[in-house]
mmCIF file of C-alpha atoms in Angstrom:
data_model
loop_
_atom_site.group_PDB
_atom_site.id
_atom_site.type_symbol
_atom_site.label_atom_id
_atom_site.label_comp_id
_atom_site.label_asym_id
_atom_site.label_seq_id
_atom_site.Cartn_x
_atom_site.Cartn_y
_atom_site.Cartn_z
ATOM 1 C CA UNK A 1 -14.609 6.593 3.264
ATOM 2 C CA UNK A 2 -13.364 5.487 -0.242
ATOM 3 C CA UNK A 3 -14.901 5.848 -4.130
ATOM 4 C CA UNK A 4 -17.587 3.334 -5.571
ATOM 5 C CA UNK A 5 -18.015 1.922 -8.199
ATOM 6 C CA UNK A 6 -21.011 -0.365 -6.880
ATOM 7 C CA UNK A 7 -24.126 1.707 -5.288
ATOM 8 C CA UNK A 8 -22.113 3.246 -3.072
ATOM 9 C CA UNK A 9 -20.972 0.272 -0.624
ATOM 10 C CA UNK A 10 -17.391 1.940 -0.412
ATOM 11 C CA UNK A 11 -18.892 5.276 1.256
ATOM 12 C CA UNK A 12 -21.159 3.598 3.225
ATOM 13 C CA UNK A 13 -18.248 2.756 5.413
ATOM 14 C CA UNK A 14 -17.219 -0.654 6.694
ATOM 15 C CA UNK A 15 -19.463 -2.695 9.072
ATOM 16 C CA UNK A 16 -18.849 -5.308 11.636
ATOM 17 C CA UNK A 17 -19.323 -8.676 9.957
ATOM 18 C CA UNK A 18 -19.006 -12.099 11.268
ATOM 19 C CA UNK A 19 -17.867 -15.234 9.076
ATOM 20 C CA UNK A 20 -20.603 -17.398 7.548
ATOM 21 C CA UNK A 21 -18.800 -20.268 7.424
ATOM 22 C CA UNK A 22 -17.187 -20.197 10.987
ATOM 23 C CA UNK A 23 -19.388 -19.118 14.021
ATOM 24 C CA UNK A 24 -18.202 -16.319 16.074
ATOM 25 C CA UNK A 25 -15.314 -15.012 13.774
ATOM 26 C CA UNK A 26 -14.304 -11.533 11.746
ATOM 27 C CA UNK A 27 -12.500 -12.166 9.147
ATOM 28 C CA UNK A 28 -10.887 -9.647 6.595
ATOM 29 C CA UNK A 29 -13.139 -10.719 3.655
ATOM 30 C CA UNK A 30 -11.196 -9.006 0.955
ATOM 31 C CA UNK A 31 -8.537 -11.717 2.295
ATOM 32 C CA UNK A 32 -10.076 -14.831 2.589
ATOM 33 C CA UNK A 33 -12.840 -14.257 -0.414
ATOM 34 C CA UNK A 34 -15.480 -16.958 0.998
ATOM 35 C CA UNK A 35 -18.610 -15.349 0.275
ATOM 36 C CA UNK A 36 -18.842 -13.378 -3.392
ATOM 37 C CA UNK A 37 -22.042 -12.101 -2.038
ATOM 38 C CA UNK A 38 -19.949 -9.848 0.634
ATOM 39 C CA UNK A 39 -17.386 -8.816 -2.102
ATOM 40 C CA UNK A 40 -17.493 -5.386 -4.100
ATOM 41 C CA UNK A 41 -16.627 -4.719 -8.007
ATOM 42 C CA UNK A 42 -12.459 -3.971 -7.550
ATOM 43 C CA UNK A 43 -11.597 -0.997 -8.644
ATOM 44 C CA UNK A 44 -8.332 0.082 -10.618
ATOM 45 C CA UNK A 45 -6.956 3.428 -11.132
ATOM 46 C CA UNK A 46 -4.390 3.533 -13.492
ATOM 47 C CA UNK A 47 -2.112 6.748 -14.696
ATOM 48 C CA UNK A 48 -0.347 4.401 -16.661
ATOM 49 C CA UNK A 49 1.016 0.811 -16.658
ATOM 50 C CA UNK A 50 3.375 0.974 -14.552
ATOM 51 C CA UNK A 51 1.297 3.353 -12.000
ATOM 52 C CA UNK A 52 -1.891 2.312 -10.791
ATOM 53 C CA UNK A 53 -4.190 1.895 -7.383
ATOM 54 C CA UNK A 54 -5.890 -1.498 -6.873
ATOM 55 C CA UNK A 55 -8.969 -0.649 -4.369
ATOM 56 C CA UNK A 56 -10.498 -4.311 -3.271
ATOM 57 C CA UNK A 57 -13.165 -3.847 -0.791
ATOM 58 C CA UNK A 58 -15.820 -5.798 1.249
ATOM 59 C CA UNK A 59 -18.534 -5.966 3.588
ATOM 60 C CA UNK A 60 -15.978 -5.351 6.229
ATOM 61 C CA UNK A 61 -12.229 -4.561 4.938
ATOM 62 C CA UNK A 62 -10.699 -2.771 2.100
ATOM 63 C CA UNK A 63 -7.274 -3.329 0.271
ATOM 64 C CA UNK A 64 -5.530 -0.732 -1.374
ATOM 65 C CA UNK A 65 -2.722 -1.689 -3.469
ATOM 66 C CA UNK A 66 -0.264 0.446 -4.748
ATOM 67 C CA UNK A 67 2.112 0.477 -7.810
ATOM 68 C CA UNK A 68 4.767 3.042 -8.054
ATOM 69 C CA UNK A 69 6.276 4.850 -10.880
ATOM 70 C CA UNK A 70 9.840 3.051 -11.476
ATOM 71 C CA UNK A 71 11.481 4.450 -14.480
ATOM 72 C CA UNK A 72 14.673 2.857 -14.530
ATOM 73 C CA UNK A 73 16.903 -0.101 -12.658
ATOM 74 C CA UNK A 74 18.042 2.255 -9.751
ATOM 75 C CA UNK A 75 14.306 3.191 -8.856
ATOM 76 C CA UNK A 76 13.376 -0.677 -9.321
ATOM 77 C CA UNK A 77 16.013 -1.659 -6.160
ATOM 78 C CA UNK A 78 15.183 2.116 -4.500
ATOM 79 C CA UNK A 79 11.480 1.169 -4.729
ATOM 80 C CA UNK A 80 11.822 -2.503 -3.499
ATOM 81 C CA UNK A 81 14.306 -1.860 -0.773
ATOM 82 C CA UNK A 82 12.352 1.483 0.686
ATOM 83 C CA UNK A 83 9.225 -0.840 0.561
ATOM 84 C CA UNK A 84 10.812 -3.874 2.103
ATOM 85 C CA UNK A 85 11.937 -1.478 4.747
ATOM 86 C CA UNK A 86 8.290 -0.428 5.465
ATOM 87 C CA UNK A 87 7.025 -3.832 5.356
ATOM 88 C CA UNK A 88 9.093 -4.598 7.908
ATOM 89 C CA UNK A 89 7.964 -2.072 10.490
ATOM 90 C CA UNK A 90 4.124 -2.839 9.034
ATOM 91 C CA UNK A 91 2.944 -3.166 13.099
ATOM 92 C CA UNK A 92 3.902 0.187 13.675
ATOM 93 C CA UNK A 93 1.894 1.548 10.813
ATOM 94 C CA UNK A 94 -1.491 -1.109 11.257
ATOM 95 C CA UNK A 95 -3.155 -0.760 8.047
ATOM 96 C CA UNK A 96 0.370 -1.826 6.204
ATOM 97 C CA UNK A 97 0.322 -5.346 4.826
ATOM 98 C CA UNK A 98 3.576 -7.246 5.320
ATOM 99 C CA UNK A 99 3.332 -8.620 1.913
ATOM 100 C CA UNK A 100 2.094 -6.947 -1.230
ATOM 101 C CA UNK A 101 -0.782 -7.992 -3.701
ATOM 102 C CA UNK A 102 1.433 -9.311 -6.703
ATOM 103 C CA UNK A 103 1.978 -6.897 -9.405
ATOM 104 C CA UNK A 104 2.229 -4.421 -6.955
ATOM 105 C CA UNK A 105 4.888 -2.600 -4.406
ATOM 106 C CA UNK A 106 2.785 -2.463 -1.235
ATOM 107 C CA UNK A 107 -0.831 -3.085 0.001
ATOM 108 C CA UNK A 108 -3.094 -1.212 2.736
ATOM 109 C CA UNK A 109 -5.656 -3.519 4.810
ATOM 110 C CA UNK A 110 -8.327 -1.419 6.399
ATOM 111 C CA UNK A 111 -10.775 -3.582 8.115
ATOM 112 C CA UNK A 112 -13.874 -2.174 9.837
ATOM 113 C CA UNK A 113 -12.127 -1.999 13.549
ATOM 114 C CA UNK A 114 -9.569 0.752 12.235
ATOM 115 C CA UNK A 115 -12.225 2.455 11.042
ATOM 116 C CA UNK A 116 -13.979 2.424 14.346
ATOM 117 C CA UNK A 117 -11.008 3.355 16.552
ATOM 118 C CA UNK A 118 -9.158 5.509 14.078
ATOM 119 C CA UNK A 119 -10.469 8.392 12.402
ATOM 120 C CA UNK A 120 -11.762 7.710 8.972
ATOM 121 C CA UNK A 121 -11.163 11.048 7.432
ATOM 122 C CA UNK A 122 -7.274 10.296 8.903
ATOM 123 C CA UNK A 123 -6.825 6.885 7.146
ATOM 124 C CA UNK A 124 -7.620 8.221 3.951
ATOM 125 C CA UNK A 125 -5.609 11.561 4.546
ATOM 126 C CA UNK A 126 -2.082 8.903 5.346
ATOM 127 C CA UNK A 127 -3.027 7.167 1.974
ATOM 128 C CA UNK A 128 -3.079 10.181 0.121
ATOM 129 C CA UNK A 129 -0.357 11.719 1.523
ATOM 130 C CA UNK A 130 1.489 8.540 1.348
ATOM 131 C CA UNK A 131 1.031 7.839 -2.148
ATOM 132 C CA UNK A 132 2.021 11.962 -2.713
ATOM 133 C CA UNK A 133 5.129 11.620 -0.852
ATOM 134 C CA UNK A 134 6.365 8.252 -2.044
ATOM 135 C CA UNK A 135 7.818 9.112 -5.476
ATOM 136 C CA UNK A 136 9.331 12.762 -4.353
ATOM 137 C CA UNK A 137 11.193 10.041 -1.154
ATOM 138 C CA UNK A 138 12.493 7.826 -4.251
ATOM 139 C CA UNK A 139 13.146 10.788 -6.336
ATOM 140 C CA UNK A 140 15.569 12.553 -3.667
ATOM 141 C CA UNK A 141 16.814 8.895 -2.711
ATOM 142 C CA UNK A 142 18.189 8.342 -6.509
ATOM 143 C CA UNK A 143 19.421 12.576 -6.073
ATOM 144 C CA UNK A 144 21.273 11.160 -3.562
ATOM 145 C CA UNK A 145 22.740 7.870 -4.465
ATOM 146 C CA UNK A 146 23.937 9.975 -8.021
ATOM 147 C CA UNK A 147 25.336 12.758 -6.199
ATOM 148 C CA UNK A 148 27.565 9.848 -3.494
ATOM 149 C CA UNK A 149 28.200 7.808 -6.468
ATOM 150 C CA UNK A 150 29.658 10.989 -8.485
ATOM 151 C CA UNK A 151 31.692 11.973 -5.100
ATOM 152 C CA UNK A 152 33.147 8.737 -5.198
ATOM 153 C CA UNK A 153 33.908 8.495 -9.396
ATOM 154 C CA UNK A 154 36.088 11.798 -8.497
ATOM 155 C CA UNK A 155 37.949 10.581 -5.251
ATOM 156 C CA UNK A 156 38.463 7.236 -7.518
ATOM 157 C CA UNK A 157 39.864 8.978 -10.286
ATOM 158 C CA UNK A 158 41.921 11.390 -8.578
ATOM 159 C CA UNK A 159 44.866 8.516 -7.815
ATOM 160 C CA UNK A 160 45.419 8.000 -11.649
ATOM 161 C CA UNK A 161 46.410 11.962 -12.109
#
């Protein structure tokens, strides 16, 4: 469903795996990390150093994480309050994690039973489309915040004429 970078173990697709350390449980293990032999190579795309895709995957999960563009203070507190909002509402989107990978603005868990009730072709379409959308939603937030913030400079300044 995702790029490789190790003999293509992220296209394969991800596979019902029980723990080896505890009998009878499936475990994200791109979250707990006890077995190296189950982990892939992490991958990082970068456009530059403050954008850039963290892709973490294993026998049976995958964690995207996701750094946004943030070019000045006012994106910074857009940015952290539109992905605190999300975070918040992370059971309504499943794959969300509640808390990000640090050094990054907000992290995607797909484990192998989203990929066997959801369509696969569909989680990586909401990614993508996510991580389109996500700077043009910041962008028009900051549009807006200027243009109320300008509305208010001239009702302000209108009592001292």
């Amino acid at each position: 469903a995702v790029v490789s970078t190790q003999s293509g173990h992220y296209g394969r697709g991800l596979e019902n795996f029980y723990s080896q350390r505890v009998e009878r449980h499936n475990k994200p293990e791109v979250e707990i990390r006890s077995s190296k032999e189950v982990l892939f190579t992490p991958l990082e795309i970068c456009r530059n150093e403050k954008e850039k895709v963290l892709i973490e995957g294993s026998i049976n999960s995958l964690r995207m994480s996701i750094a946004i563009k943030q070019a000045d203070d006012i994106e910074k507190i857009l940015c952290h309050k539109f992905m605190r909002f999300m975070m918040m509402r992370a059971e309504n989107f499943f794959i969300l994690r509640r808390k990000p990978i640090e050094g990054y603005d907000i992290s995607f868990l797909i484990t192998n039973y989203h990929t066997e009730q959801m369509y696969k072709h569909k989680l990586v379409d909401f990614v993508m489309e996510f991580m389109t959308e996500i700077d043009k939603e910041i962008s028009e937030m900051k549009l807006c915040l200027n243009g109320r913030g300008r509305i208010s400079a001239v009702e302000f300044l209108k009592n001292f004429n």
